CSV table of C-alpha atoms and ligand atoms in Angstrom, one decimal:
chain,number,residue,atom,x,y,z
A,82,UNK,CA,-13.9,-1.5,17.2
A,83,UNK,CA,-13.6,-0.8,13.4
A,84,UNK,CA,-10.1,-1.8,12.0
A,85,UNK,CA,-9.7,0.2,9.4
A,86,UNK,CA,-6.3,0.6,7.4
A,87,UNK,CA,-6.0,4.4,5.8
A,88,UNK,CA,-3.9,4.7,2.7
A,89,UNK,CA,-2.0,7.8,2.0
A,90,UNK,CA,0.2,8.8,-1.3
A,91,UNK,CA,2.6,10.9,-0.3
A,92,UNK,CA,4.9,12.8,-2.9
A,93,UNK,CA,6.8,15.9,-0.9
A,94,UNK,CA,4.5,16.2,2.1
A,95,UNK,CA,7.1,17.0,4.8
A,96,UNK,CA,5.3,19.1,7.0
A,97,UNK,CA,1.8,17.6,6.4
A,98,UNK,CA,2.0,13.9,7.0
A,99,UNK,CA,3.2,14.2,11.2
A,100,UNK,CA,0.1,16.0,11.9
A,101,UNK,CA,-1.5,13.8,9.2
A,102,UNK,CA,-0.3,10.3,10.8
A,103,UNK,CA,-1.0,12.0,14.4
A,104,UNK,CA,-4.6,13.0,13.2
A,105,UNK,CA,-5.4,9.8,11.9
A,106,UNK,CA,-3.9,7.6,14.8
A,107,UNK,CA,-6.3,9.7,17.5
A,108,UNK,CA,-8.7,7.2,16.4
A,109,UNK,CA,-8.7,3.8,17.9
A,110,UNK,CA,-8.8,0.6,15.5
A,111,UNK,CA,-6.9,2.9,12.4
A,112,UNK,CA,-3.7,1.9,11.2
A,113,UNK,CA,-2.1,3.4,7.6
A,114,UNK,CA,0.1,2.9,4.7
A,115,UNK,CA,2.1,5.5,3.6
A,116,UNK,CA,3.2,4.8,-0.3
A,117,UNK,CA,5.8,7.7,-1.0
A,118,UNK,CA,7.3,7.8,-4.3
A,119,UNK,CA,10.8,8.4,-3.4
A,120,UNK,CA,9.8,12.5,-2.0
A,121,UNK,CA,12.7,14.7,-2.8
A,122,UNK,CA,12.3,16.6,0.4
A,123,UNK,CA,12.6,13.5,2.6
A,124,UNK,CA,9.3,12.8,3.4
A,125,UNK,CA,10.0,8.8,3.3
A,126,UNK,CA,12.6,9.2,5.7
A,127,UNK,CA,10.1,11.4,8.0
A,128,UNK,CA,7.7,8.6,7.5
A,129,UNK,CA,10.3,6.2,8.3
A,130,UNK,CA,10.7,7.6,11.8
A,131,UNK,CA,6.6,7.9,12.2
A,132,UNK,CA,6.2,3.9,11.7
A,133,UNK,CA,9.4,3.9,14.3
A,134,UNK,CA,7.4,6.3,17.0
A,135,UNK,CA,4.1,4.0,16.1
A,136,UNK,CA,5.3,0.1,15.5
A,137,UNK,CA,2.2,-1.8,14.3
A,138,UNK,CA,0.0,1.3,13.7
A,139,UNK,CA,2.1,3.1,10.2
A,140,UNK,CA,3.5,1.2,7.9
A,141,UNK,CA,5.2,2.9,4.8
A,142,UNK,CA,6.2,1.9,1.5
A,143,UNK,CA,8.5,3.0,-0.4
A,144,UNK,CA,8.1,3.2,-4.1
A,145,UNK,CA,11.0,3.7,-7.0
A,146,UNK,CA,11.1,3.8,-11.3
A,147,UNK,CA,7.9,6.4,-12.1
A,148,UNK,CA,5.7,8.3,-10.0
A,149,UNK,CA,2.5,8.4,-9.9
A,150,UNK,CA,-0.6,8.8,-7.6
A,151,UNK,CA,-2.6,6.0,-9.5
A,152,UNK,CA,0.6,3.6,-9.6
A,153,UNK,CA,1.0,4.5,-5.9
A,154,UNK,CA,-2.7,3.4,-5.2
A,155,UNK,CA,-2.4,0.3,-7.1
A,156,UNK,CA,0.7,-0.7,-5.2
A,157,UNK,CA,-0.7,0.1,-1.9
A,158,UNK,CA,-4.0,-1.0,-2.4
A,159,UNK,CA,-2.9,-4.2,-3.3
A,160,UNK,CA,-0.7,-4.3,-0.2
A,161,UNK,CA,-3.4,-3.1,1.7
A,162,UNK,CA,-5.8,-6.1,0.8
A,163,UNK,CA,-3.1,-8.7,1.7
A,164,UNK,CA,-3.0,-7.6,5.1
A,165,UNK,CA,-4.3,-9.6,7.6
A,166,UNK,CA,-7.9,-8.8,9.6
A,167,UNK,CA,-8.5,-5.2,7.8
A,168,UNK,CA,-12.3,-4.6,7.1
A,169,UNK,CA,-12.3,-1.1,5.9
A,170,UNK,CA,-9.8,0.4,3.6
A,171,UNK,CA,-9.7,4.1,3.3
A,172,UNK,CA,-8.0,6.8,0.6
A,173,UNK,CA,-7.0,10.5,1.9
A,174,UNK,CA,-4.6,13.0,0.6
A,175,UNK,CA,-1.6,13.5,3.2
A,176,UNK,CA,-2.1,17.5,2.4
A,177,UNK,CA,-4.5,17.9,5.4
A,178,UNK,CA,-7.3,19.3,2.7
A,179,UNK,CA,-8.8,16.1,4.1
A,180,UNK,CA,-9.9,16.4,7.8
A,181,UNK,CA,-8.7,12.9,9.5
A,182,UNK,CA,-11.9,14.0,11.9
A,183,UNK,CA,-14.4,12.9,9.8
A,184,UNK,CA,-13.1,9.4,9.0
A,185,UNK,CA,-15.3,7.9,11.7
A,186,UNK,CA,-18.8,9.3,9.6
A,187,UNK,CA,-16.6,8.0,6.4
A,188,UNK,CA,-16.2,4.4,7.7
A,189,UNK,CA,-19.6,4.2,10.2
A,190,UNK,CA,-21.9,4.9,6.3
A,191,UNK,CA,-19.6,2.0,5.0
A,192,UNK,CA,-22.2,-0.2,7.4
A,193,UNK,CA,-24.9,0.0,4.5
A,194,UNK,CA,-22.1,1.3,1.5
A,195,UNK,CA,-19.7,-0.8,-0.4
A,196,UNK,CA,-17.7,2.5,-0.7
A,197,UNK,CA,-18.5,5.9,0.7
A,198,UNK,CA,-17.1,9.4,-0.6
A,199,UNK,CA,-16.2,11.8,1.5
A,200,UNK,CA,-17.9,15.0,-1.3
A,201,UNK,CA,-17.0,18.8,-1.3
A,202,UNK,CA,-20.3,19.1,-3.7
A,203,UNK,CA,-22.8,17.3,-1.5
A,204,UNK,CA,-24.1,20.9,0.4
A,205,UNK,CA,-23.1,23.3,-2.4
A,206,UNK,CA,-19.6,23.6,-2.6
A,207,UNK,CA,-17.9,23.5,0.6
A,208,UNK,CA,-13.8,24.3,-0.1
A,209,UNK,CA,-11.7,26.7,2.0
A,210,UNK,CA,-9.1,28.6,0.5
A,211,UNK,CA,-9.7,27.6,-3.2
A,212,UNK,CA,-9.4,30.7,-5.5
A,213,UNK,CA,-12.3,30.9,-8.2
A,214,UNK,CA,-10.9,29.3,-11.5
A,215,UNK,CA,-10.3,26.2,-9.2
A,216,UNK,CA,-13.6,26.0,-7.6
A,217,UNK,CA,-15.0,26.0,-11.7
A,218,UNK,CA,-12.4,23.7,-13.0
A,219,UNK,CA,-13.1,21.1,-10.3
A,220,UNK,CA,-17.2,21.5,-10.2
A,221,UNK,CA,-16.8,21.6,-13.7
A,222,UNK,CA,-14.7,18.4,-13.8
A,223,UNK,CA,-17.6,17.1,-12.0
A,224,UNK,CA,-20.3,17.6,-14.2
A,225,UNK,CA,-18.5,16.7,-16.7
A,226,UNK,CA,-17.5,13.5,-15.6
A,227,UNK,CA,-21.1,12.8,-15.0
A,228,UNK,CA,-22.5,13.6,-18.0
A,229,UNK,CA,-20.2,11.0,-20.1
A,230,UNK,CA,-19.9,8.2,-17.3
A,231,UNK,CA,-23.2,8.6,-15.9
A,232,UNK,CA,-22.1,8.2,-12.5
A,233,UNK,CA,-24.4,9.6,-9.9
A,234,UNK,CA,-22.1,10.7,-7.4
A,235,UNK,CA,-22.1,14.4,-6.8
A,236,UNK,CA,-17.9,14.0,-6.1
A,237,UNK,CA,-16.2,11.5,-8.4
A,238,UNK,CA,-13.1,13.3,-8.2
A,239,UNK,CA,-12.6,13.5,-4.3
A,240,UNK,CA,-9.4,10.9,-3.4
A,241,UNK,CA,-10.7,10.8,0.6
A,242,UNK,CA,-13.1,7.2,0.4
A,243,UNK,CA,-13.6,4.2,2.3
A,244,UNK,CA,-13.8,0.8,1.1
A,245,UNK,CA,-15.3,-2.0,2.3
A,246,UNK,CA,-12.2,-4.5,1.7
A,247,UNK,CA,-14.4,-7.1,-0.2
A,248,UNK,CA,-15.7,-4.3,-2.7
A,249,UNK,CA,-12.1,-3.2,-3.4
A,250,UNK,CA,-10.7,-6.6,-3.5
A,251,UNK,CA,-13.2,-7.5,-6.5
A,252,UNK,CA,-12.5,-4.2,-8.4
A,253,UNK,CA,-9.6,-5.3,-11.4
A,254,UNK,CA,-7.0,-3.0,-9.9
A,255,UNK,CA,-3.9,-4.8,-12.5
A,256,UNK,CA,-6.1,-3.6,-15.6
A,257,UNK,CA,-6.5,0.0,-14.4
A,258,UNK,CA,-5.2,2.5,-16.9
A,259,UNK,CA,-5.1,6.0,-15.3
A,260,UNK,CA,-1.7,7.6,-13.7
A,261,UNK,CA,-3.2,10.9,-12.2
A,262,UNK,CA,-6.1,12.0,-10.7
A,263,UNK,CA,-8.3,10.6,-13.3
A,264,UNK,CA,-7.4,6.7,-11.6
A,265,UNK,CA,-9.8,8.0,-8.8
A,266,UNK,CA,-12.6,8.4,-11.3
A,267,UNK,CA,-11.7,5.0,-12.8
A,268,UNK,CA,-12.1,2.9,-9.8
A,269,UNK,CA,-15.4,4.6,-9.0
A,270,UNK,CA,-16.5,3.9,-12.6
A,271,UNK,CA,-15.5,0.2,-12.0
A,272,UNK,CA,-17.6,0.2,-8.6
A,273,UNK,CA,-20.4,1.6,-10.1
A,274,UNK,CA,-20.7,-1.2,-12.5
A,275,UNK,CA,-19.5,-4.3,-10.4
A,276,UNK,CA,-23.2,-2.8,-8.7
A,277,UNK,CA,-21.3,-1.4,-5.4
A,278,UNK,CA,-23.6,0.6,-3.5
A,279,UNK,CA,-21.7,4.1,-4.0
A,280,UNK,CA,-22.6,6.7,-0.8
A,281,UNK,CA,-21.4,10.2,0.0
A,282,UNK,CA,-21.1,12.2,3.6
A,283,UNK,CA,-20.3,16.1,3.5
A,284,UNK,CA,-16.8,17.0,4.3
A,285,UNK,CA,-15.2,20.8,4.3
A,286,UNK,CA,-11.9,20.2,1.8
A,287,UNK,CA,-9.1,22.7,3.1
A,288,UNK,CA,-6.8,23.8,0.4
A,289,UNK,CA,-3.3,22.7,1.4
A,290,UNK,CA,-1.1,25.4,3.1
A,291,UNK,CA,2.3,23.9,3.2
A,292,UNK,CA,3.8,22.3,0.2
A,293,UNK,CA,2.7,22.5,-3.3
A,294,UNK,CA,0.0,21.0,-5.7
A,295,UNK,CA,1.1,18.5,-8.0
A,296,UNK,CA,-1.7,19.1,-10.8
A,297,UNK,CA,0.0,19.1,-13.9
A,298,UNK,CA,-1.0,19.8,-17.3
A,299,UNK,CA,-0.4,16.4,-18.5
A,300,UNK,CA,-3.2,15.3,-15.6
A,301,UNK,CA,-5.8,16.9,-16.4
A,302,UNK,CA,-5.3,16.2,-20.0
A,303,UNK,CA,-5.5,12.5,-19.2
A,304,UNK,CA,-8.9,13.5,-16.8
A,305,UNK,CA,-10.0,14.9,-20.0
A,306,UNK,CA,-10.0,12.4,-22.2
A,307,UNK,CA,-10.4,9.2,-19.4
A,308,UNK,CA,-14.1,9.4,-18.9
A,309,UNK,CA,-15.0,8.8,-22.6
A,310,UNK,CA,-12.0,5.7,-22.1
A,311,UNK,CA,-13.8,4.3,-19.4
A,312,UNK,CA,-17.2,4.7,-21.2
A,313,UNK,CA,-15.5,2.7,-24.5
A,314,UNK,CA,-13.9,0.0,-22.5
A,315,UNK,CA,-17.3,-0.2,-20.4
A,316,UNK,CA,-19.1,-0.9,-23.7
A,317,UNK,CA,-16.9,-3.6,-24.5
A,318,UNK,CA,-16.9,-5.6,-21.5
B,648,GTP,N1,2.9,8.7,-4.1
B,648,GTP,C1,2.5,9.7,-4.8
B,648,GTP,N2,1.7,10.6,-4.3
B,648,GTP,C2,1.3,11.7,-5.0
B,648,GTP,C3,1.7,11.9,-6.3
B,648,GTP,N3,1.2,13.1,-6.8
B,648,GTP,C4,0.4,13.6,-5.7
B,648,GTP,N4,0.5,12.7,-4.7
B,648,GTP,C5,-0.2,12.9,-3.4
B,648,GTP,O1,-1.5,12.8,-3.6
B,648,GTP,C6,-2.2,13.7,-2.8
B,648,GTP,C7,-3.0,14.8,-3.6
B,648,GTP,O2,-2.1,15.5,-4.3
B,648,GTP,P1,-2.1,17.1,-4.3
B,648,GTP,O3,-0.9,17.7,-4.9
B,648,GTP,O4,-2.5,17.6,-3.0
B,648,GTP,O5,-3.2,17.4,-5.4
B,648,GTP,P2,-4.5,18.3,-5.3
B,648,GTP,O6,-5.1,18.1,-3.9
B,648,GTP,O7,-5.3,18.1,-6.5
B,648,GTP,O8,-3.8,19.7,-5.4
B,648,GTP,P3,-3.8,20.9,-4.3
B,648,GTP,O9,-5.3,21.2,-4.1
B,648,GTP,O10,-3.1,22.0,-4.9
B,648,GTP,O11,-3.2,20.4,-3.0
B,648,GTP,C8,-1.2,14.3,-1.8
B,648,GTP,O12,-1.1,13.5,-0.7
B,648,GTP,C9,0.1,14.2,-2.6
B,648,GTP,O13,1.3,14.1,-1.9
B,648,GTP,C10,2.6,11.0,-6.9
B,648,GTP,O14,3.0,11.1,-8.0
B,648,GTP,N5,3.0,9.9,-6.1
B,649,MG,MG1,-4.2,18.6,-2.3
């Protein structure tokens, strides 16, 4: 049996993360971290009551001073490697865009991957429910990304990964710079060169129907620029 821990941002997710948590759990040897960042709409509290309904299986941290989805991940990454007898550590948004079904085909590729990606862009483009300026934005993203960091992946942006727990535990998580989406390309750009073999495995991502995106203008301004950050800094290590 795997024993994989799944870590899960959360940031005003109160009617996604039950069927999340419930989704996940239907899979034997998975246990998760929920890192909310003090949800307005009492999501920590709702996540407080799920790690009450599952001891030992959902943990849940609470976070305070500045939010941040890559300030969450760092904090609950580094929780997440201090925890006893985990192998496999996974990343997923608590929106349910990210299907908890396919985290056994996530976590069986991490057998022969140091991380795997679970990539909208592998078959085409395979989103439901995005409308057309945010299918180019985030295939442009992509290519974009690419082209400056030279990564090979065909989904650097996608936050649903697994980890295999030594590969994450060498990447410098304390010197990471990012506070948006742009921290997800940052660790994979760290992977790459630490020489972790990078794999993908199709998923279908499912825009979100409850609750509402937290893409900001400020984020993708700092996605923007981040690549060509990573490619400087890269040069200087
Ligand atoms: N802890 C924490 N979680 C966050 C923060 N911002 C976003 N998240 C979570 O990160 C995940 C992805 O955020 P989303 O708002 O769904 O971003 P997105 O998927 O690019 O946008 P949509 O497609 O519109 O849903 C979700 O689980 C959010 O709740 C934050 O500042 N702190
Ligand atoms: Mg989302």
């Amino acid at each position: 049996m795997p024993n994989v821990l799944v870590v899960v941002p959360t940031y005003n997710e109160r009617e996604n993360l039950p069927l999340l948590v419930r989704g996940v759990l239907a899979h034997a040897g998975f246990r998760m971290l929920i890192v909310d960042d003090g949800s307005p709409d009492g999501t920590g509290a709702i996540a407080d009551a799920l790690c009450a309904e599952y001891p030992g299986r959902v943990e849940v941290m609470h976070r305070t001073g500045r939010r941040g989805l890559g300030r969450s991940y760092i904090e609950g990454l580094r929780l997440a490697l201090g925890m006893p007898g985990v192998d496999l550590i996974c990343q997923m948004d608590a929106d349910l865009s990210h299907d908890p079904s396919y985290l056994p085909a996530l976590t069986a590729a991490a057998d022969t991957s140091d991380v795997v990606i679970g990539s909208r862009y592998l078959n085409g483009v395979s989103v439901v429910n995005w409308p057309l300026h945010r299918i180019f934005l985030s295939t442009f993203a992509n290519r974009y990304i690419r082209a400056v960091t030279q990564l090979s992946a065909t989904d650097c942006t996608s936050g649903f990964r697994c980890w295999r727990r030594d590969a994450l535990a060498r990447l410098p998580l304390g010197e990471m710079v990012s506070d948006g989406y742009a921290f997800l390309v940052e660790m994979l750009f760290d992977a790459a060169r630490d020489g972790c073999r990078i794999s993908e495995v199709p998923i279908i991502f499912v825009e979100r129907r409850q609750g509402q995106s937290k893409l900001s203008s400020a984020v993708m301004f700092e996605s923007f620029i981040m690549p060509w950050r990573l490619v400087l800094r890269g040069a200087r290590r």
